[in-house]
Coordinates of C-alpha atoms and ligand atoms in Angstrom, one line a residue:
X26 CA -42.7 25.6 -0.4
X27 CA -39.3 25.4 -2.0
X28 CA -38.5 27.1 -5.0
X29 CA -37.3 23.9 -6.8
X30 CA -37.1 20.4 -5.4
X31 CA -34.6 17.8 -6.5
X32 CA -34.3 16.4 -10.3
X33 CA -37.2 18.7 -10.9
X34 CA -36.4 20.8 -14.7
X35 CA -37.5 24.4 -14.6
X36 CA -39.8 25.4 -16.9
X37 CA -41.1 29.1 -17.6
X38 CA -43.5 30.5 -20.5
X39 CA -44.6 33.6 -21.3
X40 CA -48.0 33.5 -22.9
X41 CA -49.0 36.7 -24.5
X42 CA -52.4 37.1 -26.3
X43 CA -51.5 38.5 -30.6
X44 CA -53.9 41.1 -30.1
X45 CA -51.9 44.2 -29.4
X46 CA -48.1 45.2 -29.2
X47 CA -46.2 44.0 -26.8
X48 CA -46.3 46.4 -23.8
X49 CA -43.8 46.9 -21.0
X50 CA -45.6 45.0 -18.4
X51 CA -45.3 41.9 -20.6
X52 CA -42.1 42.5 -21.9
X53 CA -40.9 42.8 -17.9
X54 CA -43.5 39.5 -17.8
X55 CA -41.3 37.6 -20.1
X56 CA -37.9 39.2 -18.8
X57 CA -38.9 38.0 -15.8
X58 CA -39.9 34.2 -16.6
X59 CA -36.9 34.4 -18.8
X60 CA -34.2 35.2 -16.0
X61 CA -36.2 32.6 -13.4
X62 CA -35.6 29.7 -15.9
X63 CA -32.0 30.6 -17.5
X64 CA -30.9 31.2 -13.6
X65 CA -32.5 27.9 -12.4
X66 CA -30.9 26.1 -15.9
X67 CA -34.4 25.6 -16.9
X68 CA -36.0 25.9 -20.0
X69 CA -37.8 29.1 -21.4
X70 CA -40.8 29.0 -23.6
X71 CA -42.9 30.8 -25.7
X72 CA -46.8 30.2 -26.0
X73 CA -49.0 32.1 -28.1
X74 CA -52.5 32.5 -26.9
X75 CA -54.7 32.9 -30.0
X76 CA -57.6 31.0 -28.9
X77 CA -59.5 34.7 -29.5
X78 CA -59.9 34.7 -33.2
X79 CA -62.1 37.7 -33.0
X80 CA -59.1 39.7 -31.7
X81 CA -55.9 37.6 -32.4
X82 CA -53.9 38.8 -35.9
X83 CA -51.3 37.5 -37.5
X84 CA -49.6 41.3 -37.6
X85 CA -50.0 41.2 -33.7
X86 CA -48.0 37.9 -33.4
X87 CA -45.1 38.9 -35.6
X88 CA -44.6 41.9 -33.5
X89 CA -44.8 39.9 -30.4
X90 CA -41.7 37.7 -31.9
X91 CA -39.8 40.7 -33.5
X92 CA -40.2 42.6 -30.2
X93 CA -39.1 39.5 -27.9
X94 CA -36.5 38.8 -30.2
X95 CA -35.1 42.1 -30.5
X96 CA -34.8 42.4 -26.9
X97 CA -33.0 39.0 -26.6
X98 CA -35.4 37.3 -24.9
X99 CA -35.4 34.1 -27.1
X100 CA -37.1 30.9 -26.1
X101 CA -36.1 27.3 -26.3
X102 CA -38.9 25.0 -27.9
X103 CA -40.5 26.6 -30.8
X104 CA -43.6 29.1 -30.2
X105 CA -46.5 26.9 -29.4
X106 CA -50.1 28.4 -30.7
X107 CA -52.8 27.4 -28.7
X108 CA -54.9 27.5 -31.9
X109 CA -53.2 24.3 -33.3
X110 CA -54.1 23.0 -30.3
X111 CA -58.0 22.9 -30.4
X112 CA -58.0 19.2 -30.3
X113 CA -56.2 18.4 -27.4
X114 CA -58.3 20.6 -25.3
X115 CA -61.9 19.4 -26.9
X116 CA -60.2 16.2 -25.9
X117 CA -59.9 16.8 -22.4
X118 CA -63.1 18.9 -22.4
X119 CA -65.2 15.5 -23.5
X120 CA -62.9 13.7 -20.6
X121 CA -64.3 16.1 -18.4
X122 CA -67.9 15.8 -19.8
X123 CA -67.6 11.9 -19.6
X124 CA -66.6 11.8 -15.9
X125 CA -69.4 14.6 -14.8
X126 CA -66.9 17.1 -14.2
X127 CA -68.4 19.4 -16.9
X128 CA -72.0 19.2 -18.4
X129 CA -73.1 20.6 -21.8
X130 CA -75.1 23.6 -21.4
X131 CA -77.8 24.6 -23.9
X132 CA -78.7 28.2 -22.2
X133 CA -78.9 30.7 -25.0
X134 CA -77.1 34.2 -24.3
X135 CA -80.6 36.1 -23.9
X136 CA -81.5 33.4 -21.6
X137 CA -78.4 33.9 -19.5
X138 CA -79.0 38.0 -19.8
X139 CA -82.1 37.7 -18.1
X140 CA -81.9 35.5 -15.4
X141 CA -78.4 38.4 -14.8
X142 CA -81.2 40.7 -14.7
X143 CA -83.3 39.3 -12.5
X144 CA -80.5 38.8 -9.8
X145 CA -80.6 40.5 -7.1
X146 CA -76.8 41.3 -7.4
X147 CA -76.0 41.8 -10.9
X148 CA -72.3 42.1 -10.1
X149 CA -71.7 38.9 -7.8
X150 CA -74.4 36.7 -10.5
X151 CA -73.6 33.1 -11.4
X152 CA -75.4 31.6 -13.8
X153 CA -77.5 28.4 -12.3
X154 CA -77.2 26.0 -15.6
X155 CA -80.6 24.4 -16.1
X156 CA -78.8 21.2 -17.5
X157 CA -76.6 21.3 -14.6
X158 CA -78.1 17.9 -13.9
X159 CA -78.8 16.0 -17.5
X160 CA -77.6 13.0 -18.0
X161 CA -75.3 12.4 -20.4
X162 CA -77.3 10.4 -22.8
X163 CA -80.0 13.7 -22.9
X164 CA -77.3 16.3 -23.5
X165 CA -76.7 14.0 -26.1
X166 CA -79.6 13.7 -27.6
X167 CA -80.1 17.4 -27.5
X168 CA -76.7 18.1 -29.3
X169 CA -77.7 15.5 -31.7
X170 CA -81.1 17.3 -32.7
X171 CA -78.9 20.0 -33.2
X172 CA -79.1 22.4 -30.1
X173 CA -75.9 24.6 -30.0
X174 CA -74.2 23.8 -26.2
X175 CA -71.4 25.1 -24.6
X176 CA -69.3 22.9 -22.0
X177 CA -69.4 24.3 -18.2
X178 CA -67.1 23.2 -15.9
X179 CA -68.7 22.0 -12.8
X180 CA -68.4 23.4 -9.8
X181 CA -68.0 21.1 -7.1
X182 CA -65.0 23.4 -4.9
X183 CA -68.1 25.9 -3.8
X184 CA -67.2 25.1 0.3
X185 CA -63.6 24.8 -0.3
X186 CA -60.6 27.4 0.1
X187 CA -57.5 27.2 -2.4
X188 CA -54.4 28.3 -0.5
X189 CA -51.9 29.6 -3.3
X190 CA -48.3 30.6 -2.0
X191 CA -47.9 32.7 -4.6
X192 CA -43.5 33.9 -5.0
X193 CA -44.4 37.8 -5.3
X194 CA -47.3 38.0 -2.6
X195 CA -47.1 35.4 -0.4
X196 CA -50.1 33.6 1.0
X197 CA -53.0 34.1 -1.1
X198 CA -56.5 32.5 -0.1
X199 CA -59.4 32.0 -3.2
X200 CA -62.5 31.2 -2.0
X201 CA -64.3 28.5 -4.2
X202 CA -67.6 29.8 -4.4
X203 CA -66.0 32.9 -6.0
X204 CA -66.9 31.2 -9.5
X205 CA -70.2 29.5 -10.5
X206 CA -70.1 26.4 -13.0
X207 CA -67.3 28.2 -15.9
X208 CA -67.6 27.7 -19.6
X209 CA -64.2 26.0 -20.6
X210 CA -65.7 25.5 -24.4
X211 CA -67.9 27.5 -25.9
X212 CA -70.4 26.1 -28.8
X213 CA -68.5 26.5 -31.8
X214 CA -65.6 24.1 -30.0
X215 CA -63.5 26.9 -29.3
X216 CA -61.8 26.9 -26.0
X217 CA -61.2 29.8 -23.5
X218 CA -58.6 30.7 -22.2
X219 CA -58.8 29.8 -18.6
X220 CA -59.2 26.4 -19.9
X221 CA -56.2 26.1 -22.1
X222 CA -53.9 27.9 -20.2
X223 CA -54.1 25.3 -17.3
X224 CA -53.7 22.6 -19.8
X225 CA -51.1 23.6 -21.3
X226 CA -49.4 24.8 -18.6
X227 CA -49.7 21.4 -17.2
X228 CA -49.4 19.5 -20.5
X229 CA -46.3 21.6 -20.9
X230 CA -44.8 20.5 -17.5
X231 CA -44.4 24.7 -16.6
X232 CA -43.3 24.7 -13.2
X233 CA -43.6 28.7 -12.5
X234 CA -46.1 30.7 -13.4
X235 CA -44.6 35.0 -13.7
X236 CA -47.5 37.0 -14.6
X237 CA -49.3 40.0 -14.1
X238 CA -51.3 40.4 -11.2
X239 CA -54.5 40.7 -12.8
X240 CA -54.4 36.9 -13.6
X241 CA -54.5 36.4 -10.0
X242 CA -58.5 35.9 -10.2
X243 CA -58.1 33.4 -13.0
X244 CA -56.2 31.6 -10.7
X245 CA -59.0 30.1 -9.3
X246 CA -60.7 28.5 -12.2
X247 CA -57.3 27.2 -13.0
X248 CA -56.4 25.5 -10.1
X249 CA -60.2 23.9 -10.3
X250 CA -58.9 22.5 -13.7
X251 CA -55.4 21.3 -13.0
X252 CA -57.0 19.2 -9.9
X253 CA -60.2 17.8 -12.1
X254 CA -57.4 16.7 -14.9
X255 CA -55.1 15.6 -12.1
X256 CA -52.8 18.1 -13.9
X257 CA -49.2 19.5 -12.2
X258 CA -49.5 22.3 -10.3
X259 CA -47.2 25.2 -11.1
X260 CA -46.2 27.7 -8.4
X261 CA -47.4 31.2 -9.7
X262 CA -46.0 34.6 -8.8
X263 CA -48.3 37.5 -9.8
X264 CA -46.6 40.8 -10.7
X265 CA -47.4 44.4 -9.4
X266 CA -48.8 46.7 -11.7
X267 CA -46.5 49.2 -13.1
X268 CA -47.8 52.7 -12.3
X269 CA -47.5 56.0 -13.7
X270 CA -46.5 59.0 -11.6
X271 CA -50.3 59.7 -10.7
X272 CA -49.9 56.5 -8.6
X273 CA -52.1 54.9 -11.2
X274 CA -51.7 51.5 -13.8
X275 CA -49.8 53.0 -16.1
X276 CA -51.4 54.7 -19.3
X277 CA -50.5 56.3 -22.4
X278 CA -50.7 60.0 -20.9
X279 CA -47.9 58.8 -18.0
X280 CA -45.9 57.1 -20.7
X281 CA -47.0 53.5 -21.4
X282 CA -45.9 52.4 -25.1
X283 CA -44.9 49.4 -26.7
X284 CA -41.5 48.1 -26.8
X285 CA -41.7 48.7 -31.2
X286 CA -42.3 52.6 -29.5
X287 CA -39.2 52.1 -27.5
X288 CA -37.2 51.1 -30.5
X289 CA -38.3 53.4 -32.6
X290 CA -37.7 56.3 -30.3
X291 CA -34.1 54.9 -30.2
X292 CA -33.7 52.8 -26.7
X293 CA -31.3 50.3 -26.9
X294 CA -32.9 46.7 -26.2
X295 CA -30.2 46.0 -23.2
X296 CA -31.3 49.7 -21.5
X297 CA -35.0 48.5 -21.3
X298 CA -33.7 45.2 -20.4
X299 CA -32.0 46.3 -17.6
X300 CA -34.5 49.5 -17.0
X301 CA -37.8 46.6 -16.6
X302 CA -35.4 44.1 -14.9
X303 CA -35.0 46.9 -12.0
X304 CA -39.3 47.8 -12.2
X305 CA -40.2 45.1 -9.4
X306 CA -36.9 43.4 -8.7
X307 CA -33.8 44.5 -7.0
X308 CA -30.3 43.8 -7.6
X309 CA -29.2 42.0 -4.3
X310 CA -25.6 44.3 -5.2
X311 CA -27.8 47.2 -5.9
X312 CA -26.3 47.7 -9.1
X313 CA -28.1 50.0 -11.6
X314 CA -26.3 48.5 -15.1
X315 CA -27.0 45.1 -15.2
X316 CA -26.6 43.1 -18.8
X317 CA -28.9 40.2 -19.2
X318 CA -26.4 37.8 -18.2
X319 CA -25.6 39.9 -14.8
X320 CA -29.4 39.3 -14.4
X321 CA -29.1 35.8 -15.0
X322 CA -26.9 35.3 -12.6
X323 CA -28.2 37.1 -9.6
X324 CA -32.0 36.4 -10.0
X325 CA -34.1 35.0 -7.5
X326 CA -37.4 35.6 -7.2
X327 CA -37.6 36.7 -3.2
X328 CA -36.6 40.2 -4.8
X329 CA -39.4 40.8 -6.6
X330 CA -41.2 43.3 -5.1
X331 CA -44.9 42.8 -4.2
X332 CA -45.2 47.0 -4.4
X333 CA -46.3 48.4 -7.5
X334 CA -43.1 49.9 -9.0
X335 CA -43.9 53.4 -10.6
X336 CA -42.5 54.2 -14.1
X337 CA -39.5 56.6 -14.2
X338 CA -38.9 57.9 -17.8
X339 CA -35.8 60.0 -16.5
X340 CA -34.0 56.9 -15.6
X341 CA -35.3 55.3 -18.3
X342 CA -33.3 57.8 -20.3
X343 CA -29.9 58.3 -18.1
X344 CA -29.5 54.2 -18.3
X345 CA -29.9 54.8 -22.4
X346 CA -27.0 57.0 -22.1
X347 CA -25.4 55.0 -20.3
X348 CA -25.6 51.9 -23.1
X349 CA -25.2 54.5 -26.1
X350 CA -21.7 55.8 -24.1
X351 CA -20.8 52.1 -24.1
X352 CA -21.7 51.1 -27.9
X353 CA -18.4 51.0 -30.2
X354 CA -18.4 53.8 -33.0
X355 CA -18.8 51.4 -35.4
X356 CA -21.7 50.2 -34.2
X357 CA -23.1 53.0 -33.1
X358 CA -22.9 54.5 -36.0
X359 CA -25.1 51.6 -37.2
X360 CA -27.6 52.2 -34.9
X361 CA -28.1 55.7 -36.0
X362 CA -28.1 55.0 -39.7
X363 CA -32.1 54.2 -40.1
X364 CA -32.7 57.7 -38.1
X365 CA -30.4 59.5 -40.7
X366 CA -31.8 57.9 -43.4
X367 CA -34.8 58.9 -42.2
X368 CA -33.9 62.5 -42.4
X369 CA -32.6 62.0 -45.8
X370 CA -29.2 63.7 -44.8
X371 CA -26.3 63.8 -47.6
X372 CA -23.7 62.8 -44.9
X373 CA -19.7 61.9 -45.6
X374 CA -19.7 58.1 -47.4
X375 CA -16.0 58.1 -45.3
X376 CA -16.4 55.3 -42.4
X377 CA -13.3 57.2 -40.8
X378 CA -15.7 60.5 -40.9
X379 CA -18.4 58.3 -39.5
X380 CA -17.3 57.0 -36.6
X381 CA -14.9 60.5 -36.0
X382 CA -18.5 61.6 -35.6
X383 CA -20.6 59.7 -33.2
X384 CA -17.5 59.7 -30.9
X385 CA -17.4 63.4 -31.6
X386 CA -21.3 63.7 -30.8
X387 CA -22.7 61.5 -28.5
X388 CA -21.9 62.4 -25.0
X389 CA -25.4 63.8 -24.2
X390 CA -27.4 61.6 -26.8
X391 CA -30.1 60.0 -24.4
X392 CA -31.9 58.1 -27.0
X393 CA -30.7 57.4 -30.6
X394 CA -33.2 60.2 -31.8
X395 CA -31.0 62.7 -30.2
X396 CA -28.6 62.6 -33.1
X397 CA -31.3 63.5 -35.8
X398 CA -30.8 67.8 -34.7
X399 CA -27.3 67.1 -34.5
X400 CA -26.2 65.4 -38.1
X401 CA -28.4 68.4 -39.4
X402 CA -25.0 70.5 -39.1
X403 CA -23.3 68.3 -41.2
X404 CA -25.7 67.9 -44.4
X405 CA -23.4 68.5 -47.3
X406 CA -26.1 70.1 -49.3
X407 CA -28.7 72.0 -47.0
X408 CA -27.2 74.1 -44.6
X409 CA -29.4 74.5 -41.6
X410 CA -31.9 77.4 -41.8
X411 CA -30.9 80.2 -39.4
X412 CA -32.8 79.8 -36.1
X413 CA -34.3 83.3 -34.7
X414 CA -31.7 84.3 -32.7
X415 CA -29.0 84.1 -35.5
X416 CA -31.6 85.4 -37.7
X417 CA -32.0 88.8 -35.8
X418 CA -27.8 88.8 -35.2
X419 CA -26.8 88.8 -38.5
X420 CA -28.5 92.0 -38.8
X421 CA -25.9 93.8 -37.1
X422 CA -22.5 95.2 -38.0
X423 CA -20.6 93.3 -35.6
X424 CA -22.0 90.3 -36.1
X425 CA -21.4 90.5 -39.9
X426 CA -17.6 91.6 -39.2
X427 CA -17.1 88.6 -38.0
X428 CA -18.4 86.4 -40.2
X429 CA -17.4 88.5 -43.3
X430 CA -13.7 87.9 -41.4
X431 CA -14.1 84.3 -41.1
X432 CA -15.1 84.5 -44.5
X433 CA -11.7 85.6 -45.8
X434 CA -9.6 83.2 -43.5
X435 CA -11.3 80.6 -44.6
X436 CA -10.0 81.7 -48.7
X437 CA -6.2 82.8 -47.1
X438 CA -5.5 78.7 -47.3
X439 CA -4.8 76.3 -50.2
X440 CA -4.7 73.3 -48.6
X441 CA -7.5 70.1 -49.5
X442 CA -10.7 71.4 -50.0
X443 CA -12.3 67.9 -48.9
X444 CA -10.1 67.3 -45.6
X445 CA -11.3 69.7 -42.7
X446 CA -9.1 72.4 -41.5
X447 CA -6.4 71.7 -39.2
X448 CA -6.4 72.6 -35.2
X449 CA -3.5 74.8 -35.3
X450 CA -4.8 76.4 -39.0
X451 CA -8.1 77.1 -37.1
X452 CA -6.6 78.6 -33.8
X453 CA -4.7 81.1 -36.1
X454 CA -7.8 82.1 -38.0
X455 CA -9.7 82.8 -34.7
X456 CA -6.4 84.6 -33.3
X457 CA -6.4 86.8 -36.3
X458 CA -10.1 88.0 -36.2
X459 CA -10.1 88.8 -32.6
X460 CA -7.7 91.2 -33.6
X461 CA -8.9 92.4 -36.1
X462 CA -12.1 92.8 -35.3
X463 CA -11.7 93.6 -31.8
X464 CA -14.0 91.0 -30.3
X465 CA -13.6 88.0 -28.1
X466 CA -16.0 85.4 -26.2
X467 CA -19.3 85.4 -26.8
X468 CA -18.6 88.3 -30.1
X469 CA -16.2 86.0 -31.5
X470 CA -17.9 83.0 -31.5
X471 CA -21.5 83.4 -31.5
X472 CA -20.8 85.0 -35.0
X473 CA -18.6 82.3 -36.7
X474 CA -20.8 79.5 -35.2
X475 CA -23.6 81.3 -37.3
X476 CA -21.3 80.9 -40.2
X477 CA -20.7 77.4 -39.9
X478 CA -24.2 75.7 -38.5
X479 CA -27.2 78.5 -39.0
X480 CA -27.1 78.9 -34.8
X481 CA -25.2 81.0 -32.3
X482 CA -25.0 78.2 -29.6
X483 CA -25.4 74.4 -30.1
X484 CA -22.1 72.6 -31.4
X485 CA -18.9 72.8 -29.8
X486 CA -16.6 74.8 -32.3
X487 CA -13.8 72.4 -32.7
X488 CA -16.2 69.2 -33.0
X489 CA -17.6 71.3 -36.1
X490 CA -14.3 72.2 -37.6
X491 CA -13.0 69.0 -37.3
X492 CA -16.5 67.2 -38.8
X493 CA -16.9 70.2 -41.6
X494 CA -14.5 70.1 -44.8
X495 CA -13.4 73.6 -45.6
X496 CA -15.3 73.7 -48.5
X497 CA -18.4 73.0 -46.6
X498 CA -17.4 75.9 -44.4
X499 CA -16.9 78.0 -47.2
X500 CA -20.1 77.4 -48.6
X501 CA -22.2 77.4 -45.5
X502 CA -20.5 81.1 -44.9
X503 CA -21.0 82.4 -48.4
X504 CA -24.6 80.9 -47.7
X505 CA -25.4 82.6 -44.5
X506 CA -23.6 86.1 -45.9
X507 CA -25.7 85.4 -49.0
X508 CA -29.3 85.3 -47.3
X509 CA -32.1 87.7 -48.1
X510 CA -33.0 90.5 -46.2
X511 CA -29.7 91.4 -44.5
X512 CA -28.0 94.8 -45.6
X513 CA -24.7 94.3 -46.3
X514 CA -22.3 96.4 -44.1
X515 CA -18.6 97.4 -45.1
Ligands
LIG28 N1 -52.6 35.2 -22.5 C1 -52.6 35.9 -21.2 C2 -52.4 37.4 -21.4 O1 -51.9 37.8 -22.5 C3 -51.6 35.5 -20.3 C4 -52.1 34.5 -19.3 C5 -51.0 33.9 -18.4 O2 -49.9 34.4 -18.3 O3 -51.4 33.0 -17.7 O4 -52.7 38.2 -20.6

């Protein structure tokens, strides 16, 4: 079947249920449909399924739309919310009823339990309606003596086969006596899901269908719909399952989260972007960076894979890096902010100081979090507390030689107490204490590091000097010369 067939307008939807966060499967889900309409020049749209009012909150739905939006997957018709839409699908529900292709059903639930007891397999049991065969004038009569009744669809497909070619797995054969006569409405008037999915997506004019594979059963019932309502058929592609590294669906112990997670945790939105877009589709250039509009323009969906991709948080990380290398200062910079805030560091106000920093500091930042240890150095109020190896160094002579030197180079110079110290300045200080102290490599500058930051290794010593004003390096020495405990040598 061809992927698209003259004058014929693209149309994709992602249709996520507001009763959790959005997850990376549906986020690849809507990536996905995304890139298949934008690279077809189609239309992209956004449908919330809220028809389960038991489960559906308001919460979950504004997180959907912040999550989709942040990752710049927007849509082009305003989010439709299939619980506005209760009339339109009672509607066709009573079409249905009025041409015998549904019946009322007045079966209570205890008596649907027991005839599932009494079959002989539980797991393969359809419920045989008793009102299967009312007319309509005694269903009616029934509902108007006040009888609660659901609305089954009818099954008439039972010795027919539905051949799907479905884009991700090819030819896919659903028996019809799979499903027994479906509830499409249930007694309070609420519709389920099966039911309004196929009308809208035919109501909607969707012409694919990218979703995950577990919807493939549900194909069935739909297809039965689309044909009783005459009803375009869209082509569907069901997606692999992403696993985790136990070769299992993917779960919170081998690293599923939510794409608010993956914010937080300080991915940038084009990273998981391009990290998802790559999780069941291949770049035909076998690019690993790919932007949205690279994606855009490359996407088909004979590269989507029908294997179950498996969920690689090492890359995950190394393409982060990759976008964080890429960001601007300035806006990099930005990005960090909340995290510092966060950590309540008193950092330099100076912009010039700010971006000097991240340029300084980000090299091996794989997620925006990374920077939280880092700015710690440069708190102009709360020095870092010594870690344990610095804590057990100080305690010797050496050690304390060294820092008590830096010490007094730092108080040989009068220059601007707020601007750091220079290169050249600092090259002659450390010149000077290797002599006179007698020390070099690791003795020279594990101990002035400890006077600077609270830590032997970590920062690079000229990032420091250049990022630290030389008052803050005189305070941080007097500080760490100045801590309890340590017996004072010389
Ligand atoms: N609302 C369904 C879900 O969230 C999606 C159904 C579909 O894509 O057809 O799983």
């Amino acid at each position: 079947m061809p992927l698209l067939t003259q004058a014929m307008i693209v149309r994709t939807r992602f249709a996520p249920s507001p009763t959790g966060t959005l997850h990376m499967g549906g986020a690849r889900t809507a990536l996905y449909n995304y890139c298949l309409a934008k690279a077809l020049g189609g239309q992209y749209i956004l449908r919330i399924e809220d028809t389960d009012a038991a489960r559906s909150t308001q919460e979950a739905k504004q997180a959907l739309i912040q999550d989709l939006k942040w990752l710049g997957l927007n849509w082009d018709e305003a989010p439709y919310h299939q619980s506005e839409r209760y009339a339109i699908y009672q509607d066709l529900a009573q079409q249905l009823v009025s041409k015998g292709k549904a019946f009322y059903c007045f079966a209570s639930d205890q008596d649907i339990a027991k005839a599932r007891e009494s079959a002989k397999y539980p797991a393969a049991f359809q419920f045989q309606s008793p009102d299967r065969d009312l007319t309509l004038a005694q269903a009616q009569a029934r509902l108007q003596a006040g009888e609660p009744a659901v609305i089954r669809f009818r099954n008439e497909f039972k010795d027919q086969s539905f051949e799907v070619h479905d884009l991700v797995r090819g030819k896919v054969v659903l028996s019809g006596d799979m499903v027994g006569d479906f509830v499409i409405l249930r007694a309070d008037g609420s519709p389920v899901y099966n039911f309004c999915c196929a009308v809208d997506d035919g109501l909607m004019r969707i012409t694919h269908v990218l979703r995950g594979e577990e919807h493939l059963p549900n194909t069935l019932r739909q297809l039965m719909i689309y044909q009783a309502l005459s009803l375009p058929i869209p082509q569907f592609g069901h997606l692999s399952l992403i696993l985790g590294s136990d070769h299992k669906k993917l779960s919170k112990r081998t690293g599923a989260r939510s794409v608010g997670d993956f914010r937080q945790e300080g991915f940038l939105a084009p990273a998981v972007i391009n990290y998802l877009a790559l999780l069941g589709w291949s770049d035909p250039k076998s690019r690993d960076l790919l932007s949205l509009d690279d994606l855009i323009s490359v996407f088909t969906v004979d590269r989507l894979n029908p294997a179950g991709p498996m969920y690689d948080e090492a890359r995950l990380r190394w393409m982060n890096q990759q976008y964080i290398r890429q960001l601007q200062p300035t806006a990099l910079w930005q990005a960090i902010v909340p995290y510092l805030n966060q950590a309540a560091y008193q950092l330099p106000q100076d912009p010039a100081w700010q971006t000097k920093s991240v340029a300084r500091l980000m090299q091996d930042w794989h997620q925006l979090t990374d920077c939280i240890p880092v700015y710690a150095y440069f708190d102009q109020y709360t020095p870092p507390a010594l870690d344990t190896q610095a804590t057990s160094l100080i305690q010797t002579k050496e050690v304390r030689q060294v820092m008590l030197a830096w010490q007094s180079q730092l108080d040989t110079i009068d220059t601007d107490p707020n601007q750091p110290l220079d290169p050249i300045t600092y090259k002659s200080f450390i010149k000077h204490i290797q002599n006179h102290c007698g020390v070099k490599g690791k003795q020279l500058f594990m101990p002035i590091r400890i006077a600077m930051i609270g830590c032997p290794q970590g920062l690079d010593l000229m990032s420091t000097v250049e990022l630290c004003s030389l008052d803050l390096l005189r305070k941080r020495a007097a500080h760490y010369l100045s801590l309890p405990g340590l017996t004072i040598a010389d």
